[in-house]
Coordinates of C-alpha atoms in Angstrom, one line a residue:
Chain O
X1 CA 14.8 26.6 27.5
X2 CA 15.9 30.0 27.0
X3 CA 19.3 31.0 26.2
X4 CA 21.7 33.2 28.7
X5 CA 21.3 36.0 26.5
X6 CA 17.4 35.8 26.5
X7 CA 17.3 35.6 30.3
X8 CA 19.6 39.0 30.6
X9 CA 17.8 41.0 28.2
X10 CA 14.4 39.7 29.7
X11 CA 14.4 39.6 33.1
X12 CA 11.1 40.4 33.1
X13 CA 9.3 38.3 31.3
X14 CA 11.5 35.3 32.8
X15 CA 10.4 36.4 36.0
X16 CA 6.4 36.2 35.1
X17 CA 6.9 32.8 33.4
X18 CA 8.5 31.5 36.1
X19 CA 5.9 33.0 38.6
X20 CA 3.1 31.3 36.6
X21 CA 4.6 28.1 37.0
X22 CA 4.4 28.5 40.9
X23 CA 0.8 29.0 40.8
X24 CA 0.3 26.4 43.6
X25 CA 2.5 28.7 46.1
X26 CA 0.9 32.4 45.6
X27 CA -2.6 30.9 45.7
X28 CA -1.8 29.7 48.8
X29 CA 0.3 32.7 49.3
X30 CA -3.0 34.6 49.1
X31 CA -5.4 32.5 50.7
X32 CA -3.0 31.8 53.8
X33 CA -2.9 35.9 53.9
X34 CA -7.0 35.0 54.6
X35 CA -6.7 32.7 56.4
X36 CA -4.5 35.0 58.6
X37 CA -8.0 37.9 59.4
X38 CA -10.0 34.9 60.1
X39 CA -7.9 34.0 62.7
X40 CA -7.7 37.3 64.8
X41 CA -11.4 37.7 64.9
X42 CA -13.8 35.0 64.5
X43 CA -15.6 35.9 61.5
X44 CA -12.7 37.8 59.9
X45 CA -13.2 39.6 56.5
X46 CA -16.6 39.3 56.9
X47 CA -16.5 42.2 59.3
X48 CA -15.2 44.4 56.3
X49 CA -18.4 43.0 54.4
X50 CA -20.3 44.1 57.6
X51 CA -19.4 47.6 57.1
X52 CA -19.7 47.6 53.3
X53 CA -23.2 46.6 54.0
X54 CA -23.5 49.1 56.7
X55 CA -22.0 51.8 54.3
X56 CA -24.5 50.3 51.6
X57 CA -27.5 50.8 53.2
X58 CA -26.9 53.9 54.5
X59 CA -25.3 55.7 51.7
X60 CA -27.9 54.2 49.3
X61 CA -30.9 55.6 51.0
X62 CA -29.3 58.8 51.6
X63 CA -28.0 59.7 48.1
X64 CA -31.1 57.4 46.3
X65 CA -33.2 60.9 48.4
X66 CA -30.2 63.5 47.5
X67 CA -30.1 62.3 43.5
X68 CA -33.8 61.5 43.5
X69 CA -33.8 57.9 42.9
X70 CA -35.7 55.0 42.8
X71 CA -34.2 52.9 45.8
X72 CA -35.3 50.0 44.7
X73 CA -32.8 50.4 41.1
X74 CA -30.4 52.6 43.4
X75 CA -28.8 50.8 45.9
X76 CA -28.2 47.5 43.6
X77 CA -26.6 49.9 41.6
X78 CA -23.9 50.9 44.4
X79 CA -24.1 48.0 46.4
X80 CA -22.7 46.1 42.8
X81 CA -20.5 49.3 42.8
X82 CA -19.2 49.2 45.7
X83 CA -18.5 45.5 46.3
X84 CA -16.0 45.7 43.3
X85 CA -14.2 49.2 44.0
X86 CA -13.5 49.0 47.8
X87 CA -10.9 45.8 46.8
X88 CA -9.6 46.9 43.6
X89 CA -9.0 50.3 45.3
X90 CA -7.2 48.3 47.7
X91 CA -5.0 46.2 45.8
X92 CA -4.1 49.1 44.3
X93 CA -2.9 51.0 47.6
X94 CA -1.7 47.5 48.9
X95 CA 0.9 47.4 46.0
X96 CA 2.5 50.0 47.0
X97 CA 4.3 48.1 49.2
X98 CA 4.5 44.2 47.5
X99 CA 7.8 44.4 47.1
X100 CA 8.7 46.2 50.0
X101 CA 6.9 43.9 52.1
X102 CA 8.2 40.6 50.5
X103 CA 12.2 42.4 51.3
X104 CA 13.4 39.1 52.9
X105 CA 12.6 36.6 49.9
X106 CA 13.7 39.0 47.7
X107 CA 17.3 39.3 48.4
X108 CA 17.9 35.9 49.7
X109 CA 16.2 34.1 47.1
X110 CA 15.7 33.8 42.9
X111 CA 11.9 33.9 44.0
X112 CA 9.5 35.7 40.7
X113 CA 8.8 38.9 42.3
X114 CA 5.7 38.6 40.4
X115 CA 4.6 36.0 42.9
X116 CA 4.2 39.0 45.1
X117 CA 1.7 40.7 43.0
X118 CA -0.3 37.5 42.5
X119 CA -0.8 36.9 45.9
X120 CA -2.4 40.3 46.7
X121 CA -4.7 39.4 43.3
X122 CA -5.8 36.6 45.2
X123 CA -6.2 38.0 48.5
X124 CA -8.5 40.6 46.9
X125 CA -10.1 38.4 44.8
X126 CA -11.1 36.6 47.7
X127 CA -12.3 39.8 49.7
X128 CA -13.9 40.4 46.7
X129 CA -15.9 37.2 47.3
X130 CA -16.3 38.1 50.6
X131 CA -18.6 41.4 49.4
X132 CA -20.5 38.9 47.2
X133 CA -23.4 38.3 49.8
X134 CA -24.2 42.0 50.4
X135 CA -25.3 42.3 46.7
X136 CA -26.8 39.0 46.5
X137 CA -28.6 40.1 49.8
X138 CA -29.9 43.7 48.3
X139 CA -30.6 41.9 44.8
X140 CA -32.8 39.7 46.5
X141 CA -34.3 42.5 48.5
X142 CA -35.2 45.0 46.0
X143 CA -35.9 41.6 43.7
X144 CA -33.2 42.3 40.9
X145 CA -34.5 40.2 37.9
X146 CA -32.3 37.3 37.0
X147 CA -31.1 37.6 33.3
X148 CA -28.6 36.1 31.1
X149 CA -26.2 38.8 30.9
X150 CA -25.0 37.9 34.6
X151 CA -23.0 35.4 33.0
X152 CA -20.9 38.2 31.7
X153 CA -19.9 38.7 34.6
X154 CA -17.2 35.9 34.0
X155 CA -15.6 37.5 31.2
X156 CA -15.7 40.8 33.0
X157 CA -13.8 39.5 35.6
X158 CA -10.9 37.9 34.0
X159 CA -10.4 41.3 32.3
X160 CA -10.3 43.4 35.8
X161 CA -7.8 40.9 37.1
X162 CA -5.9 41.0 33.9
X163 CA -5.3 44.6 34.1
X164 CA -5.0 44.6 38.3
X165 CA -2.1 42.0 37.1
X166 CA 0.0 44.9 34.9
X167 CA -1.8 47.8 37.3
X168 CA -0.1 46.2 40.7
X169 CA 3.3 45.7 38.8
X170 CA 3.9 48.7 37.7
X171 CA 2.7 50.1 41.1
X172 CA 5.0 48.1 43.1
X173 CA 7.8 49.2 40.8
X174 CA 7.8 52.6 40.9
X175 CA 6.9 52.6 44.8
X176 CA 9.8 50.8 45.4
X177 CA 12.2 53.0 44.0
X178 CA 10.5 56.3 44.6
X179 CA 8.9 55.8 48.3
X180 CA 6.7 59.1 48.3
X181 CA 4.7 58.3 45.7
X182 CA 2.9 55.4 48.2
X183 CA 1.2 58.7 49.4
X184 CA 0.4 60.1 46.2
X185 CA -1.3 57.0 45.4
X186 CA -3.7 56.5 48.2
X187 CA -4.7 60.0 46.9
X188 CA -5.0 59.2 43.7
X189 CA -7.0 56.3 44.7
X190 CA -9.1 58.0 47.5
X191 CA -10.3 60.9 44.7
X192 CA -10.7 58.2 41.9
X193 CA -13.8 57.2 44.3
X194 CA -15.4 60.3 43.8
X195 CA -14.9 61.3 40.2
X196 CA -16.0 57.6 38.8
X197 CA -19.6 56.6 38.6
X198 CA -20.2 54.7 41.6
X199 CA -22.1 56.6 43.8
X200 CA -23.4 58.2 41.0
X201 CA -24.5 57.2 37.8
X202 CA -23.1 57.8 34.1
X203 CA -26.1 59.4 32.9
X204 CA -26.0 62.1 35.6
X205 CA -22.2 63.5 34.7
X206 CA -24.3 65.1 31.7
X207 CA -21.5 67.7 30.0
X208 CA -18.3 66.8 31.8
X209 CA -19.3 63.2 30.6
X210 CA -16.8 62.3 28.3
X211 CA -13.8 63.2 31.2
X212 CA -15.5 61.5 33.7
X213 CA -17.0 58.3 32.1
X214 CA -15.5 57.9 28.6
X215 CA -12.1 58.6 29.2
X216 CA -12.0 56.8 33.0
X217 CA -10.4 54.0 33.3
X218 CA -11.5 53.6 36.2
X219 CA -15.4 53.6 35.3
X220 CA -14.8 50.7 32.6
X221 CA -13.0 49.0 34.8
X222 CA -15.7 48.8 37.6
X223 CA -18.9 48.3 35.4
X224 CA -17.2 45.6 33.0
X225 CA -17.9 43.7 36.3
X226 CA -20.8 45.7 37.6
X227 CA -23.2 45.9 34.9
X228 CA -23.3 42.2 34.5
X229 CA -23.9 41.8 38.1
X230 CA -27.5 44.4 37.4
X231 CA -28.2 42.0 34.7
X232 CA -26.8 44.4 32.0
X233 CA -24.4 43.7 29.2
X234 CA -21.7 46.4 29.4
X235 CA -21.3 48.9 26.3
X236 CA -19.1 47.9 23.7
X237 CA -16.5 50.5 24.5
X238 CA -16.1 49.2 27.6
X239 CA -15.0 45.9 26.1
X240 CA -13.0 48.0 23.8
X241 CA -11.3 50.4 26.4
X242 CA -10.7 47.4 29.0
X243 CA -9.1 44.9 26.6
X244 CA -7.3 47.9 25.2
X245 CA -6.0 48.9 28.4
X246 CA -5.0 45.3 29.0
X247 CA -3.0 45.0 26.0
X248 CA -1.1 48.5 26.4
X249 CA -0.7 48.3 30.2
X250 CA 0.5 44.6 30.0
X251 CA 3.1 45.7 27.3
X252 CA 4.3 48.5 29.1
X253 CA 4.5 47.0 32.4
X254 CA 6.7 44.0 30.7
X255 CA 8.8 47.0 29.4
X256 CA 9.1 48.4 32.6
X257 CA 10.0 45.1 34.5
X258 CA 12.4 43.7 31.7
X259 CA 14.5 46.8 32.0
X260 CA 14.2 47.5 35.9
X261 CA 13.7 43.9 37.4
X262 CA 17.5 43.7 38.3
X263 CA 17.6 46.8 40.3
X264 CA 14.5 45.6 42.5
X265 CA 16.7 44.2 44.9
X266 CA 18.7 46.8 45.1
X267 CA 15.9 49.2 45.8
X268 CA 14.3 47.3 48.7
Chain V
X1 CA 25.8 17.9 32.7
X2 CA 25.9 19.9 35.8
X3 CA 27.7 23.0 36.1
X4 CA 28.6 26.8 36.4
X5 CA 30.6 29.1 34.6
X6 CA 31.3 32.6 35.1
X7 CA 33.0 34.7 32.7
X8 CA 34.8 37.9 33.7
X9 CA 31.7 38.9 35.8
X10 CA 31.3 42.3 37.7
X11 CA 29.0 43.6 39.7
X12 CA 28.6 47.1 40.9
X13 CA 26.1 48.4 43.7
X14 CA 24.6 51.3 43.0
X15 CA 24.0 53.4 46.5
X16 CA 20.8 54.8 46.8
X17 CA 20.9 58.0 49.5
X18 CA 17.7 59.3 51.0
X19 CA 17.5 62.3 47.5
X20 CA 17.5 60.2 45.3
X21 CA 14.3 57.6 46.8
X22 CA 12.0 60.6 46.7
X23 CA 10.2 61.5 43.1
X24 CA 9.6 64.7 43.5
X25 CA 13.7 65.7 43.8
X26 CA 14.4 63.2 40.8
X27 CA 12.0 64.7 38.7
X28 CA 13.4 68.4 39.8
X29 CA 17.1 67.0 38.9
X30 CA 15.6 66.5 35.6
X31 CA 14.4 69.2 34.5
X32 CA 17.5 71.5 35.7
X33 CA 19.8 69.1 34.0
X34 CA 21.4 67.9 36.5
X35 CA 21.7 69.0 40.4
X36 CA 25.4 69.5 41.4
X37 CA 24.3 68.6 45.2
X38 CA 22.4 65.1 44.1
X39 CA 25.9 64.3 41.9
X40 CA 26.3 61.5 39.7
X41 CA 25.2 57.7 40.6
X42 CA 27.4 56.2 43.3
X43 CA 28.5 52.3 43.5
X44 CA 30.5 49.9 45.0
X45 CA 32.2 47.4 42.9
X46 CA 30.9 44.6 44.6
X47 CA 32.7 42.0 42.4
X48 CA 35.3 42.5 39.7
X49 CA 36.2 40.3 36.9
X50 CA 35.5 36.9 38.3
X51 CA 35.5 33.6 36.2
X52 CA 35.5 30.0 37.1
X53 CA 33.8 26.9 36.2
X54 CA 32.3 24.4 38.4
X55 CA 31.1 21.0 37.4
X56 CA 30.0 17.8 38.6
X57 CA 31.6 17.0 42.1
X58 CA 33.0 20.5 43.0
X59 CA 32.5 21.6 46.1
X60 CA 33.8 25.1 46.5
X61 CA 34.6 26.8 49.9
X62 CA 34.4 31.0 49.5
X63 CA 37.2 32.3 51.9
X64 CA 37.6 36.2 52.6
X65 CA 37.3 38.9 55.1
X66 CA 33.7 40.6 56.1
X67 CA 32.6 42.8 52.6
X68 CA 34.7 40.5 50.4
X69 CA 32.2 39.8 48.0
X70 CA 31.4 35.9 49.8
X71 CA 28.0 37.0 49.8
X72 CA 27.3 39.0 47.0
X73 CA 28.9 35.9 45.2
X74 CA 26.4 33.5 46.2
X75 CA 23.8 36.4 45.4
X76 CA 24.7 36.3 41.9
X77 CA 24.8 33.0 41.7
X78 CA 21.7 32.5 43.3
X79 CA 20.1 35.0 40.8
X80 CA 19.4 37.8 42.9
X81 CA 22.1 40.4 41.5
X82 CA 22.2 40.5 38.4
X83 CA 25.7 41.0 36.8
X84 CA 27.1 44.5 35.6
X85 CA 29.2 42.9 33.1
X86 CA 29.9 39.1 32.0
X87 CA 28.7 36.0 31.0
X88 CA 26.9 33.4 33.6
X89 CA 26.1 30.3 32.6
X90 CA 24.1 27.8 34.4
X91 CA 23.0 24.4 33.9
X92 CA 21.4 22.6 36.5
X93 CA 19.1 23.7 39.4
X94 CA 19.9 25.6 41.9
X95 CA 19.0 25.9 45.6
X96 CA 20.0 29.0 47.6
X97 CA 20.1 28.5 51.7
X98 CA 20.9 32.1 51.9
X99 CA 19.1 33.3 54.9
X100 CA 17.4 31.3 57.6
X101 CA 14.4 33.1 58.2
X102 CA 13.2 33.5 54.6
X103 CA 9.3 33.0 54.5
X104 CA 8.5 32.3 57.6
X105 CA 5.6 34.0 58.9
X106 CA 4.9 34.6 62.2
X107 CA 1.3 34.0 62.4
X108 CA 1.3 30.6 61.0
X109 CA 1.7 27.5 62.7
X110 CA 5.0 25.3 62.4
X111 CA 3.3 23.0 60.0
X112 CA 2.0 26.0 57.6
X113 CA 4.9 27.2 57.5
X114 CA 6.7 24.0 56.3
X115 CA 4.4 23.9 53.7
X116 CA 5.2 27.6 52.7
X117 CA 8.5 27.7 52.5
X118 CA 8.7 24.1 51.1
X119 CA 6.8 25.5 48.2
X120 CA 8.8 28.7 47.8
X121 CA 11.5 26.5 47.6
X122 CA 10.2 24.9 44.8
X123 CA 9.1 21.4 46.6
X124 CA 5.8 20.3 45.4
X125 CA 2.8 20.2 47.8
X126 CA 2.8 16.5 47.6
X127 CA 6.6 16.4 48.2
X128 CA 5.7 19.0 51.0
X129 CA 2.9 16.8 52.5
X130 CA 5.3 13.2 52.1
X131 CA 8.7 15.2 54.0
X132 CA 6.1 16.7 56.7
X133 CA 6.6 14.2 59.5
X134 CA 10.5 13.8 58.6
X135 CA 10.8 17.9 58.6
X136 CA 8.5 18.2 62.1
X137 CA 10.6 14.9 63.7
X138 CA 13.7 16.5 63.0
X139 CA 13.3 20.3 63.8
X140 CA 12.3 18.3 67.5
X141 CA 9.3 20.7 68.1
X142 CA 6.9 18.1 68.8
X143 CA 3.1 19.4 69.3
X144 CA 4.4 23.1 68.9
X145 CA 4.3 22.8 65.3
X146 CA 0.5 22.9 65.3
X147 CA 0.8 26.6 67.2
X148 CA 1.5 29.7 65.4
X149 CA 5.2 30.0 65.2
X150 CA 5.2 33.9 67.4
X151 CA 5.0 31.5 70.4
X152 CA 8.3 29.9 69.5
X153 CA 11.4 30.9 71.2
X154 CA 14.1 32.6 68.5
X155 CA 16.3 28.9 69.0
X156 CA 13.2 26.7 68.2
X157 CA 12.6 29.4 64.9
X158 CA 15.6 28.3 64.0
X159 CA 15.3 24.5 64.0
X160 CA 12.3 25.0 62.6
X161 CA 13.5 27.1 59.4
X162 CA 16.6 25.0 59.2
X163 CA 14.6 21.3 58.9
X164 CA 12.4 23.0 56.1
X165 CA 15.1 24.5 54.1
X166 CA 17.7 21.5 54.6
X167 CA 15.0 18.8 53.1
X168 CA 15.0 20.1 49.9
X169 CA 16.6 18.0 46.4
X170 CA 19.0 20.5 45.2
X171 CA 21.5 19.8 42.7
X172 CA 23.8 22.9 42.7
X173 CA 23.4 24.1 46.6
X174 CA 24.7 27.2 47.5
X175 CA 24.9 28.0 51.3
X176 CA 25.6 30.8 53.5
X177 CA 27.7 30.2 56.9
X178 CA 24.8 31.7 59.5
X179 CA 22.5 29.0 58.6
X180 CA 23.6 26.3 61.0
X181 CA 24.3 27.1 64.9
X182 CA 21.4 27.4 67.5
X183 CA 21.7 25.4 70.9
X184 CA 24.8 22.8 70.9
X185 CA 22.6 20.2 71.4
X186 CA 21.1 20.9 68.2
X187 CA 24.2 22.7 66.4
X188 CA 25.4 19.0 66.1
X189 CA 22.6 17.3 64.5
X190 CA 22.6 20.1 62.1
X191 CA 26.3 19.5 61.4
X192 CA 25.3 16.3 60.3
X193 CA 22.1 16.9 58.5
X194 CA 24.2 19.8 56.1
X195 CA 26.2 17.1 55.5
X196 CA 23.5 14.5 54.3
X197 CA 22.6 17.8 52.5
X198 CA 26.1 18.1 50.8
X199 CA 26.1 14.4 49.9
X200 CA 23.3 14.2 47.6
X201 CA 24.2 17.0 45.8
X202 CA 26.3 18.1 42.8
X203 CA 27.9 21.1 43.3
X204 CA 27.9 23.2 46.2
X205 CA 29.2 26.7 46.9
X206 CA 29.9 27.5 50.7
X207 CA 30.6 30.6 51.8
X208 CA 32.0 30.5 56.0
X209 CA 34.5 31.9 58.1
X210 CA 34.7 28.5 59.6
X211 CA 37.9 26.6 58.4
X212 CA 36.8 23.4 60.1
X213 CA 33.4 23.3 58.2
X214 CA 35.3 24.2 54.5
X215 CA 37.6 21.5 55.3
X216 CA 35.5 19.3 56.2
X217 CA 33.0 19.7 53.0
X218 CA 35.1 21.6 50.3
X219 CA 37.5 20.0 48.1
X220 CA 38.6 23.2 46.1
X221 CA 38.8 26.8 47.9
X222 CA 38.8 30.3 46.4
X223 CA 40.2 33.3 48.4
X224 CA 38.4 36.8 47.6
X225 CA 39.4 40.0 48.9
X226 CA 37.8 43.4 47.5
X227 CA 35.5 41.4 45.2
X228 CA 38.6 39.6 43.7
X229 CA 39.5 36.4 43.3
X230 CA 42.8 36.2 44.9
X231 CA 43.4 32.8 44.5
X232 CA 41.4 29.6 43.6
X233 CA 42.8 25.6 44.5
X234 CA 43.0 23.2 47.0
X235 CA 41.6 23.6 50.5
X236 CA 44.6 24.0 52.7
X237 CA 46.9 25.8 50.3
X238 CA 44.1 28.8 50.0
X239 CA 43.9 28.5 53.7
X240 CA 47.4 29.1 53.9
X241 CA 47.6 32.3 51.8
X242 CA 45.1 33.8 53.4
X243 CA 46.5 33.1 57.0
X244 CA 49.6 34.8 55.8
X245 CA 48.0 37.7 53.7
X246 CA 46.2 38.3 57.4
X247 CA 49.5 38.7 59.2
X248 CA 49.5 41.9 58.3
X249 CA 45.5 42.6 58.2
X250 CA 44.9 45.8 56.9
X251 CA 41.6 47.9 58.0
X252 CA 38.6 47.5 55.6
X253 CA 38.8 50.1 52.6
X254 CA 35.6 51.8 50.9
X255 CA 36.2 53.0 47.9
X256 CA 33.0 54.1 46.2
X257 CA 33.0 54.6 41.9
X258 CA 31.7 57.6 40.5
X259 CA 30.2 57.1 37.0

């Protein structure tokens, strides 16, 4: 395997190979976390889908009058929108505190921290799932054609998880050892909503277009999913921007974890 | 081959005071070069310059006062602290029965929670589905396992954690004293399943206060005091030193490192 040396100048990357060989326990991890809503309230997540659909529709006719909009191409548009952002903004929040959280495990066991992080991917992924029907439901209703590109949608997603993967590391790094920033994230996060095309759309940012769309992250994450969803095939640049992003985050969050994983548990 | 080695291994604890957790002052001490009033990283020196070798066979009792370094031993040994300075060298797989409690979660029923921590513990889920009945008939809960654990009293919690984390195949165990206990009924069938533990495996690192359990499972003993090794041998010699270092017990000392 890997030599003494290796494993104390790479803490890091020890940790994620050895949290990909316990892929069995933080998919579990995840789903028991499930599980867990579904049995306080009978129906569980689904009541967050309720209110994503209640926000949907509301929201949707409202700004589809405010903007001008055909409904009908509208509220797809944000319902597809909105089904992705509400978990990834989430996880995002949520990782703030992974390590925090998983305190116990971590200093009474050689557990991969990165076990953490997976298991909030999961659990997100599977909300995400969750927010599926709504836009199946509004497709259906405002008869969204069926088109090939929807199988882009595939692709699209492996790269969102691939960069919440390096996103949620670093996140829960840095929140561990600074605590205040938790705060400064769900802020972040909270005016991220508003400045990325979600309730609005890309073409409407007109001048401040390149800040807003171009150069947002957060846009090419959301429509590498979204756009397949619509039917659409996303622009090259956002296949360019979001494998970029996963390259240079991933690299950078090893970085990060290979120098600082040892002081994790001293942190928590 | 199984076996250990450490190699003139410290490890210092760096202590982290409400300043320095908060970004905003970090970045400030920063760019001023340096606040006097934040002062330079403090640390304890947990463990200083300790080296053995354990093989095949050894079963190693860790003897010393409260914040001798029995703990943050098995820490580093389990992998959690990393070390400061020195070699570690491992060969084999260790099992850490550090903490009783670890991954249990209160919502989940007994037998979820088997399966959990049976996993974090690196059992498979078919090993985990085959020790199931075994785990359940031992921790004695009976049809409570299928409730969510919150309705168990703190004493069944215990059996419960205990059966999951004793049924595990470890070959180098290492195991902290508070694990045992809960009712005496029970405290006794635990004594004896640690020991079934202990028998099937290779090397095992004990840390107690309890002479009676380091005789009866140690063959080799190693006295720390200040995160030294004092002295390292057989059971009741080690035993003996450290009765007559005690005679004249000294208070605890703190003495934190600047650098």
């Amino acid at each position: 395997m890997f030599s003494p040396a290796f494993i104390a100048r790479y803490p890091g990357f020890i940790d994620l190979m050895g949290s990909v060989k316990m892929w069995r326990l933080w998919l579990r991890l995840g789903w028991m976390d499930i599980l867990r809503r579904y049995r306080r309230t009978k129906i569980g997540p689904f009541w967050g889908t309720l209110s994503v659909g209640a926000f949907i529709g509301a929201m949707g006719f409202l700004y589809a009058g405010i903007f001008g909009q055909d409904p009908s191409e509208y509220i797809p548009y944000v319902a597809a929108g909105f089904a992705i952002w509400l978990p990834l903004s989430t996880f995002v929040v949520e990782s703030t505190s992974t390590f925090i959280t998983a305190e116990n495990t971590i200093k009474h066991s050689a557990m991969p921290f990165t076990v953490f992080v997976w298991q909030a991917v999961i659990r997100n992924l599977i909300v995400f799932a969750h927010n599926l029907p709504i836009y199946v439901l509004v497709a259906v209703i405002f008869s969204v054609p069926l088109h090939i590109n929807m199988l882009l949608v595939f692709p699209g997603l492996l790269l969102l998880l691939i960069n919440a993967g390096w996103l949620g590391l670093v996140v829960s790094l840095i929140c561990t050892r600074y605590r205040d920033v938790q705060q400064l994230v769900a802020t972040i996060m909270q005016m991220l909503f508003f400045v990325t095309p979600i309730f609005w759309q890309a073409g409407q940012a007109g001048r401040v277009r390149t800040i807003f769309v171009e150069l947002n992250p957060a846009f090419h994450l959301v429509d590498i999913v979204r756009s397949p969803l619509l039917g659409i095939a996303p622009t090259q640049s956002s296949w360019l921007f979001v494998c970029g992003m996963g390259v240079g985050g991933w690299v950078f969050a090893l970085a990060m974890f290979n120098r600082y994983r040892a002081r994790v548990v001293l942190w928590v | 081959m199984t076996q250990v080695e450490l190699k003139n291994v410290s490890v210092n604890l760096p202590i982290y005071d409400a300043d320095s957790r908060i970004l905003r002052k970090a970045l400030f001490k920063r760019r001023t070069g340096g606040d006097l009033s934040i002062g330079p990283e403090v640390f304890v020196r947990a463990l200083k310059n300790i080296s053995f070798r354990l093989e095949d066979g050894d079963r190693i009792g860790l003897i010393g006062h409260n914040g001798s370094g029995k703990t943050t031993l098995l820490r580093l040994l389990a992998g959690v602290y990393a070390p400061t300075a020195g070699e570690i060298l491992i060969e084999g797989r260790i099992s850490a029965l550090l903490n009783a409690g670890l991954g249990i979660d209160m919502e989940d029923t007994g037998y979820e929670n088997i399966a959990n921590i049976g996993l974090m513990l690196g059992l498979t889920m078919a090993q985990v589905r085959e020790r199931r009945n075994e785990i359940g008939k031992f921790s004695g809960l009976g049809e409570y396992l299928a409730l969510p654990v919150r309705t168990y009293s703190a004493g069944m919690l215990l059996r419960l954690s205990f059966a999951v984390v004793t049924a595990i195949e470890p070959e180098i165990l290492l195991l902290d004293e508070g694990l045992g206990a809960g009712d005496l009924e029970f405290a006794e069938a635990a004594q004896n399943r640690i020991g079934m533990l202990i028998d099937r495996v290779r090397v095992l690192v004990l840390a107690s206060h309890s002479e009676d359990m380091i005789r009866q499972f140690c063959n080799r003993a190693v006295l720390l005091e200040q995160g030294e090794i004092v002295v390292a041998g057989h059971v009741g010699e080690v035993l003996d030193i450290y009765h007559s270092r005690n005679a004249g017990s000294q208070p605890m000392r703190f003495n934190p490192d600047k650098g």
